[in-house]
mmCIF file of N, CA and C in Angstrom:
data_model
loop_
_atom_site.group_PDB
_atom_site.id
_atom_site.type_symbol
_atom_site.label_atom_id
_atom_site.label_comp_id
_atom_site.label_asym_id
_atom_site.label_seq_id
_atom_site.Cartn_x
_atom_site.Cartn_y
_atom_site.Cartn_z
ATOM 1 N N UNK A 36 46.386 131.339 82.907
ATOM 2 C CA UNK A 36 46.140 129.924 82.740
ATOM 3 C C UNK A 36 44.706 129.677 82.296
ATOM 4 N N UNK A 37 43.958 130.520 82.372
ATOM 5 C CA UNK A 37 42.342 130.269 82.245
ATOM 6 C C UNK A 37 42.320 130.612 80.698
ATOM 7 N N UNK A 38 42.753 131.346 80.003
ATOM 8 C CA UNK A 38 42.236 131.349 78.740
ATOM 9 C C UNK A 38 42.876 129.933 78.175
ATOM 10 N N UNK A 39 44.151 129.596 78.687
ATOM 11 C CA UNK A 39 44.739 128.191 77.910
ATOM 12 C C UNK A 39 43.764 127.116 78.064
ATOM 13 N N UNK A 40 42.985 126.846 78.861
ATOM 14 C CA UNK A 40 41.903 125.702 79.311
ATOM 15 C C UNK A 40 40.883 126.188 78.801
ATOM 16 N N UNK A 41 40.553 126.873 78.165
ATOM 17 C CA UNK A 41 38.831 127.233 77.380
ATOM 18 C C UNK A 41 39.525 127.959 75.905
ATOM 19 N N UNK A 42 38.447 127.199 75.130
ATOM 20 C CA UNK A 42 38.840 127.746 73.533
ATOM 21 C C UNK A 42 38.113 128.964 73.479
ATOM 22 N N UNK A 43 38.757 130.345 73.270
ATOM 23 C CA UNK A 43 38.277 131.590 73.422
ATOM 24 C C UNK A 43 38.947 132.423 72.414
ATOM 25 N N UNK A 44 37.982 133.331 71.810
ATOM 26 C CA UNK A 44 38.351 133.885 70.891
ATOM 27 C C UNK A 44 38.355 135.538 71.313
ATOM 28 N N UNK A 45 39.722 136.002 72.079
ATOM 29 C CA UNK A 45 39.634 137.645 72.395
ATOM 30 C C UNK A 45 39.935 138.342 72.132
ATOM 31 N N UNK A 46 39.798 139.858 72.306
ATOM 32 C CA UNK A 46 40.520 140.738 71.695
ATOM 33 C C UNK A 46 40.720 141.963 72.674
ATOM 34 N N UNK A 47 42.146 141.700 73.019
ATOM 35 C CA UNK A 47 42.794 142.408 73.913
ATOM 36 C C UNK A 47 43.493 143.747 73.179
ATOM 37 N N UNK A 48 43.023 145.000 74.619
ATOM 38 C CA UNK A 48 43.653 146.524 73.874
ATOM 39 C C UNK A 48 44.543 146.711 74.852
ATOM 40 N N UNK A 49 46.215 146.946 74.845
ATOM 41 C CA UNK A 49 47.136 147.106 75.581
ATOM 42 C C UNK A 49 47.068 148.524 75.134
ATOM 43 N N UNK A 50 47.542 149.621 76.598
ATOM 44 C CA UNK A 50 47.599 151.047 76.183
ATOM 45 C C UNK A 50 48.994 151.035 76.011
ATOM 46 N N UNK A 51 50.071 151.793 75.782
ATOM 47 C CA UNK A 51 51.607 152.005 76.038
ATOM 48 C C UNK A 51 51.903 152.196 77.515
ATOM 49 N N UNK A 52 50.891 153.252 77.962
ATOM 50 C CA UNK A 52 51.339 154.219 79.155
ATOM 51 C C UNK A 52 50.725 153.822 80.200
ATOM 52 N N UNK A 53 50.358 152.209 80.260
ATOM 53 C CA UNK A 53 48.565 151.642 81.408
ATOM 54 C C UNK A 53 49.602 151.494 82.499
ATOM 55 N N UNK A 54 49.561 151.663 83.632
ATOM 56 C CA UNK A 54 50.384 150.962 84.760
ATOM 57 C C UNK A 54 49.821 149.638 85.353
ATOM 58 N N UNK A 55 48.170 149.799 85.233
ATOM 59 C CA UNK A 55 47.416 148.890 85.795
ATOM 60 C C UNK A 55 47.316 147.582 85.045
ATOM 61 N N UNK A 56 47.351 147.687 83.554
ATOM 62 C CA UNK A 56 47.686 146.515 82.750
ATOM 63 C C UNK A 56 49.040 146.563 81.714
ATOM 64 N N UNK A 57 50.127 146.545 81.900
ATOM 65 C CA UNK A 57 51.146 146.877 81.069
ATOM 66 C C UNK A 57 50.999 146.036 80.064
ATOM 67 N N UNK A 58 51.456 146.710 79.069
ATOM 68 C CA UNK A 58 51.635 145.626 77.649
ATOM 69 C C UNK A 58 52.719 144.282 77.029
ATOM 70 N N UNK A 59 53.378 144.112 78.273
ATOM 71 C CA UNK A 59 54.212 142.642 78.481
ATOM 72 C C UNK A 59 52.943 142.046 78.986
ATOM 73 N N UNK A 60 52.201 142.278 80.021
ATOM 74 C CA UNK A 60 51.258 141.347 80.890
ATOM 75 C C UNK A 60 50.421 141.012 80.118
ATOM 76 N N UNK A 61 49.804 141.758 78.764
ATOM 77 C CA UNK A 61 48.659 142.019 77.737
ATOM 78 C C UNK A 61 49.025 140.967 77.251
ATOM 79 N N UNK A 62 50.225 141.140 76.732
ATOM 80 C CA UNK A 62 51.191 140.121 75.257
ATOM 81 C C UNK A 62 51.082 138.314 76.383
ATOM 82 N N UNK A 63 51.467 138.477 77.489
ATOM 83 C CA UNK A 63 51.167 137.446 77.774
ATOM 84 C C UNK A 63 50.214 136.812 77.804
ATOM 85 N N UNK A 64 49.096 137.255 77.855
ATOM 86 C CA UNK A 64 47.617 136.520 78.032
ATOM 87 C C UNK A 64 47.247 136.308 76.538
ATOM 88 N N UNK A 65 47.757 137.355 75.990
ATOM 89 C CA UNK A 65 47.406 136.786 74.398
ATOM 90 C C UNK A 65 47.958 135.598 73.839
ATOM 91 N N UNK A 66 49.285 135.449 74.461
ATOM 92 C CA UNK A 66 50.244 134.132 74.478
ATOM 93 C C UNK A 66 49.687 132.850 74.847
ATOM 94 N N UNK A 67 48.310 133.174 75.650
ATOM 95 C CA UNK A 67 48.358 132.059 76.075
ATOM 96 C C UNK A 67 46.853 131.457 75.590
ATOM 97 N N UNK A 68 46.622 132.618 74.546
ATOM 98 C CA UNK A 68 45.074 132.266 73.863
ATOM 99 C C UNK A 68 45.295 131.993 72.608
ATOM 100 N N UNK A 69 45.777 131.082 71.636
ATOM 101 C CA UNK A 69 45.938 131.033 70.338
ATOM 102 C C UNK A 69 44.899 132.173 69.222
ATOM 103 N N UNK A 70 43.649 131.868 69.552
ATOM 104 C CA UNK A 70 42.946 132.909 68.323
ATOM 105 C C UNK A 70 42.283 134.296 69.171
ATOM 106 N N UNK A 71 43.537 134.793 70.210
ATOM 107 C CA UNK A 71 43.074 135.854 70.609
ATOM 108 C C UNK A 71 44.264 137.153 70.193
ATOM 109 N N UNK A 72 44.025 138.429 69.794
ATOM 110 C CA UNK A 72 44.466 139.340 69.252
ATOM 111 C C UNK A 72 44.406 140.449 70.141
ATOM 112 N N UNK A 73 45.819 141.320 69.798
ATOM 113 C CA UNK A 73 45.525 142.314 70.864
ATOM 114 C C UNK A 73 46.077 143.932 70.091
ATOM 115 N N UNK A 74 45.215 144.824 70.409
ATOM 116 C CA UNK A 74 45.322 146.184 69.294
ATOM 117 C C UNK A 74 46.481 147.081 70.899
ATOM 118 N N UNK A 75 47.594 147.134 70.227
ATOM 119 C CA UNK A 75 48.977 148.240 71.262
ATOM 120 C C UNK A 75 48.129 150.085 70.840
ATOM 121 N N UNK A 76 47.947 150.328 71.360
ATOM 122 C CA UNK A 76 48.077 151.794 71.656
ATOM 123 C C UNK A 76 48.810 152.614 72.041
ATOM 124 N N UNK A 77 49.954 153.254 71.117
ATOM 125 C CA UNK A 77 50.929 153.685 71.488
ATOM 126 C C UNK A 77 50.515 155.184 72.157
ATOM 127 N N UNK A 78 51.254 155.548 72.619
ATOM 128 C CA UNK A 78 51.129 157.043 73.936
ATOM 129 C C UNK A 78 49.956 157.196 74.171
ATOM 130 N N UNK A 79 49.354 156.026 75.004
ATOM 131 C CA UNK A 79 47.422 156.028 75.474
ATOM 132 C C UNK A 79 47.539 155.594 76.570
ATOM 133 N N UNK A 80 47.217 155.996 77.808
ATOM 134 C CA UNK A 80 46.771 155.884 79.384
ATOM 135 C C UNK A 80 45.697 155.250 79.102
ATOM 136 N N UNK A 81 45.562 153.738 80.404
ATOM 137 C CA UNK A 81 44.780 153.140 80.898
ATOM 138 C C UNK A 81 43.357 153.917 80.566
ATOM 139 N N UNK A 82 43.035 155.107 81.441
ATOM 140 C CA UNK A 82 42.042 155.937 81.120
ATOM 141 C C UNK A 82 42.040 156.335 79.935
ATOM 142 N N UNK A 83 42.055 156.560 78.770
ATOM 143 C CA UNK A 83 42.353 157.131 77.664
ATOM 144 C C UNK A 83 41.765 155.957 76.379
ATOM 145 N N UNK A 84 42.111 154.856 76.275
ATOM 146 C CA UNK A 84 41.937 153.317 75.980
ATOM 147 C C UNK A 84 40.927 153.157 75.375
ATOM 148 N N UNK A 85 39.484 153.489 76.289
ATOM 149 C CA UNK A 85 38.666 152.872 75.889
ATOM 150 C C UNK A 85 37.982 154.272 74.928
ATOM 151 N N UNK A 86 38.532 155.315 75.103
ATOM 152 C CA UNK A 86 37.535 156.744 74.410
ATOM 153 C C UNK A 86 38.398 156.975 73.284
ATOM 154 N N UNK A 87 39.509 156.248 72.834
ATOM 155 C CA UNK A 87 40.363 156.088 71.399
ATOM 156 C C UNK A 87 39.590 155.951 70.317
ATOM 157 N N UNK A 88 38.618 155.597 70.081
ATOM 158 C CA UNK A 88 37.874 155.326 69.101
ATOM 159 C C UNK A 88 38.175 155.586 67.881
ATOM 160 N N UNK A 89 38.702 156.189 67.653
ATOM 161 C CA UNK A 89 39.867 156.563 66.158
ATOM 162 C C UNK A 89 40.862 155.726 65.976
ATOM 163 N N UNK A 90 41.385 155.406 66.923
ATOM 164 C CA UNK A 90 42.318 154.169 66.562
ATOM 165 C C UNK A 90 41.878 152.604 67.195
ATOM 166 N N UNK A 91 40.089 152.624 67.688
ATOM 167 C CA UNK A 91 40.396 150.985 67.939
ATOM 168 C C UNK A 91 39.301 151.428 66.885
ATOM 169 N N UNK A 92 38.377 151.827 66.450
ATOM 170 C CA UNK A 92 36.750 150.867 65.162
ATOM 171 C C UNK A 92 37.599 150.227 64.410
ATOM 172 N N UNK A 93 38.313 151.100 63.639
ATOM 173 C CA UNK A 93 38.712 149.809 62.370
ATOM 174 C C UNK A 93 40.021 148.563 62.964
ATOM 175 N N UNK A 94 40.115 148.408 63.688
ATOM 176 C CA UNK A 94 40.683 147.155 64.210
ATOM 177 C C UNK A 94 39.967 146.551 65.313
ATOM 178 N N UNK A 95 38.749 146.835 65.627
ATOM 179 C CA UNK A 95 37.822 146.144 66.150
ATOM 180 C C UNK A 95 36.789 145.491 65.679
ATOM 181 N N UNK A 96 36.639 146.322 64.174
ATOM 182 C CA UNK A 96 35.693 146.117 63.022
ATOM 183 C C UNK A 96 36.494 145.059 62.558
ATOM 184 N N UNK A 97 37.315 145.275 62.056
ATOM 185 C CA UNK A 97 38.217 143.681 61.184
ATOM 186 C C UNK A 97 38.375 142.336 62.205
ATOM 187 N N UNK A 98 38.318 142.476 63.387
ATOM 188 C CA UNK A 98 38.472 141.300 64.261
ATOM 189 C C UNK A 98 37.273 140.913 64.480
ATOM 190 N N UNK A 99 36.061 141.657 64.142
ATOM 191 C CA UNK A 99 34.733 140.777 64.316
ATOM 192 C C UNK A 99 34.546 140.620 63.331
ATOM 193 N N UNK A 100 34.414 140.707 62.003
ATOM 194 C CA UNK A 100 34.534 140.620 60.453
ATOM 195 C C UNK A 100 35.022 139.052 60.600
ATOM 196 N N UNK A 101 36.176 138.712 61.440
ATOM 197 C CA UNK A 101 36.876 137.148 60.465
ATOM 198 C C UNK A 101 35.873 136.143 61.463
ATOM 199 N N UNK A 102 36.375 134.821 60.664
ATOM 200 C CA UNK A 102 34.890 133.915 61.084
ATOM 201 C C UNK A 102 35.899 133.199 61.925
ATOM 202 N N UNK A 103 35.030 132.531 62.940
ATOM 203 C CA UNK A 103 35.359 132.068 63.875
ATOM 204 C C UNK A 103 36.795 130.749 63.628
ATOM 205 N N UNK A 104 37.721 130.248 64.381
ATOM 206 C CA UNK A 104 38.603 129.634 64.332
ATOM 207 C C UNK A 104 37.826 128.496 63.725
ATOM 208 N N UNK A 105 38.414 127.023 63.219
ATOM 209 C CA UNK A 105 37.750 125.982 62.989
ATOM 210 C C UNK A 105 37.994 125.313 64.410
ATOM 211 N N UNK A 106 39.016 125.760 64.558
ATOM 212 C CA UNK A 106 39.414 124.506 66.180
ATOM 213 C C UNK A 106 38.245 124.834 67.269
ATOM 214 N N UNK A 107 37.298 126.246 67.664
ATOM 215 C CA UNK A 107 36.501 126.278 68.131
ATOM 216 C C UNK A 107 35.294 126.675 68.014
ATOM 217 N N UNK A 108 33.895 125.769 68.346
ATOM 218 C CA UNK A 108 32.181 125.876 68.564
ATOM 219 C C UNK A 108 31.746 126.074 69.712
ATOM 220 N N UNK A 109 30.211 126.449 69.629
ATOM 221 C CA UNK A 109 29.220 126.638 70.727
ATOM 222 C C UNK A 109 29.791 125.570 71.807
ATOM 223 N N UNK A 110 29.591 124.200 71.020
ATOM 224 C CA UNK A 110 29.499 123.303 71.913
ATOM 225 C C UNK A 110 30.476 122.820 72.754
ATOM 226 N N UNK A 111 31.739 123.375 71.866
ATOM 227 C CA UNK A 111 32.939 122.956 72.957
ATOM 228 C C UNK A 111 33.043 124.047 73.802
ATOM 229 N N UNK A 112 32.476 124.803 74.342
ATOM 230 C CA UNK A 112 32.987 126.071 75.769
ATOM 231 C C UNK A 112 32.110 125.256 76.406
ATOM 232 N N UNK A 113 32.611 124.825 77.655
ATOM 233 C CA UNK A 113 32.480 124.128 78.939
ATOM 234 C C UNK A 113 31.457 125.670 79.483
ATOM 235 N N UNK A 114 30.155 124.655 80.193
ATOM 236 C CA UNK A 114 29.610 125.837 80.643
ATOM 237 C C UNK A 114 30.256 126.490 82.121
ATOM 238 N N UNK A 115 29.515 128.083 82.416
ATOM 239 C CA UNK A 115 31.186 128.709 84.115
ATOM 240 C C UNK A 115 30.244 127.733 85.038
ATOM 241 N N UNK A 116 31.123 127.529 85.999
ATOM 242 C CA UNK A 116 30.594 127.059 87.129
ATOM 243 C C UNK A 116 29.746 127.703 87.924
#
């Protein structure tokens, strides 16, 4: 529910094999962020994820490459409490 109430632009990495974050739970939060994206890692453990580096630069590189949504600015993120 928290990404639906703040305009946020993320980029979520679902592994195949995560137990701790499965990739239905991933797909949901992305569901619920319009300009947030998420890179599947097929046969990659939770642990494994973040040392992929062969398969996330160039889809981490292209998601910081595009320019920001028009629907969101600086000024509209509500500052955290």
């Amino acid at each position: 529910v928290w990404l639906a109430e703040r305009p946020v632009s993320a980029l979520f990495i679902a592994a195949e094999d995560d137990p701790v974050a499965p990739v239905p739970a991933v797909r949901r939060l992305v569901a619920q962020s319009p300009d947030s994206r998420c890179i599947e890692l097929k046969g990659v453990t939770h642990e494994l994820a973040p040392f992929r580096l062969d398969l996330l630069a160039e889809p981490i590189r292209n998601w910081l490459a595009q320019p920001a949504p028009a629907t969101r600015d600086a000024t509209s993120i509500p500052a955290s409490p």
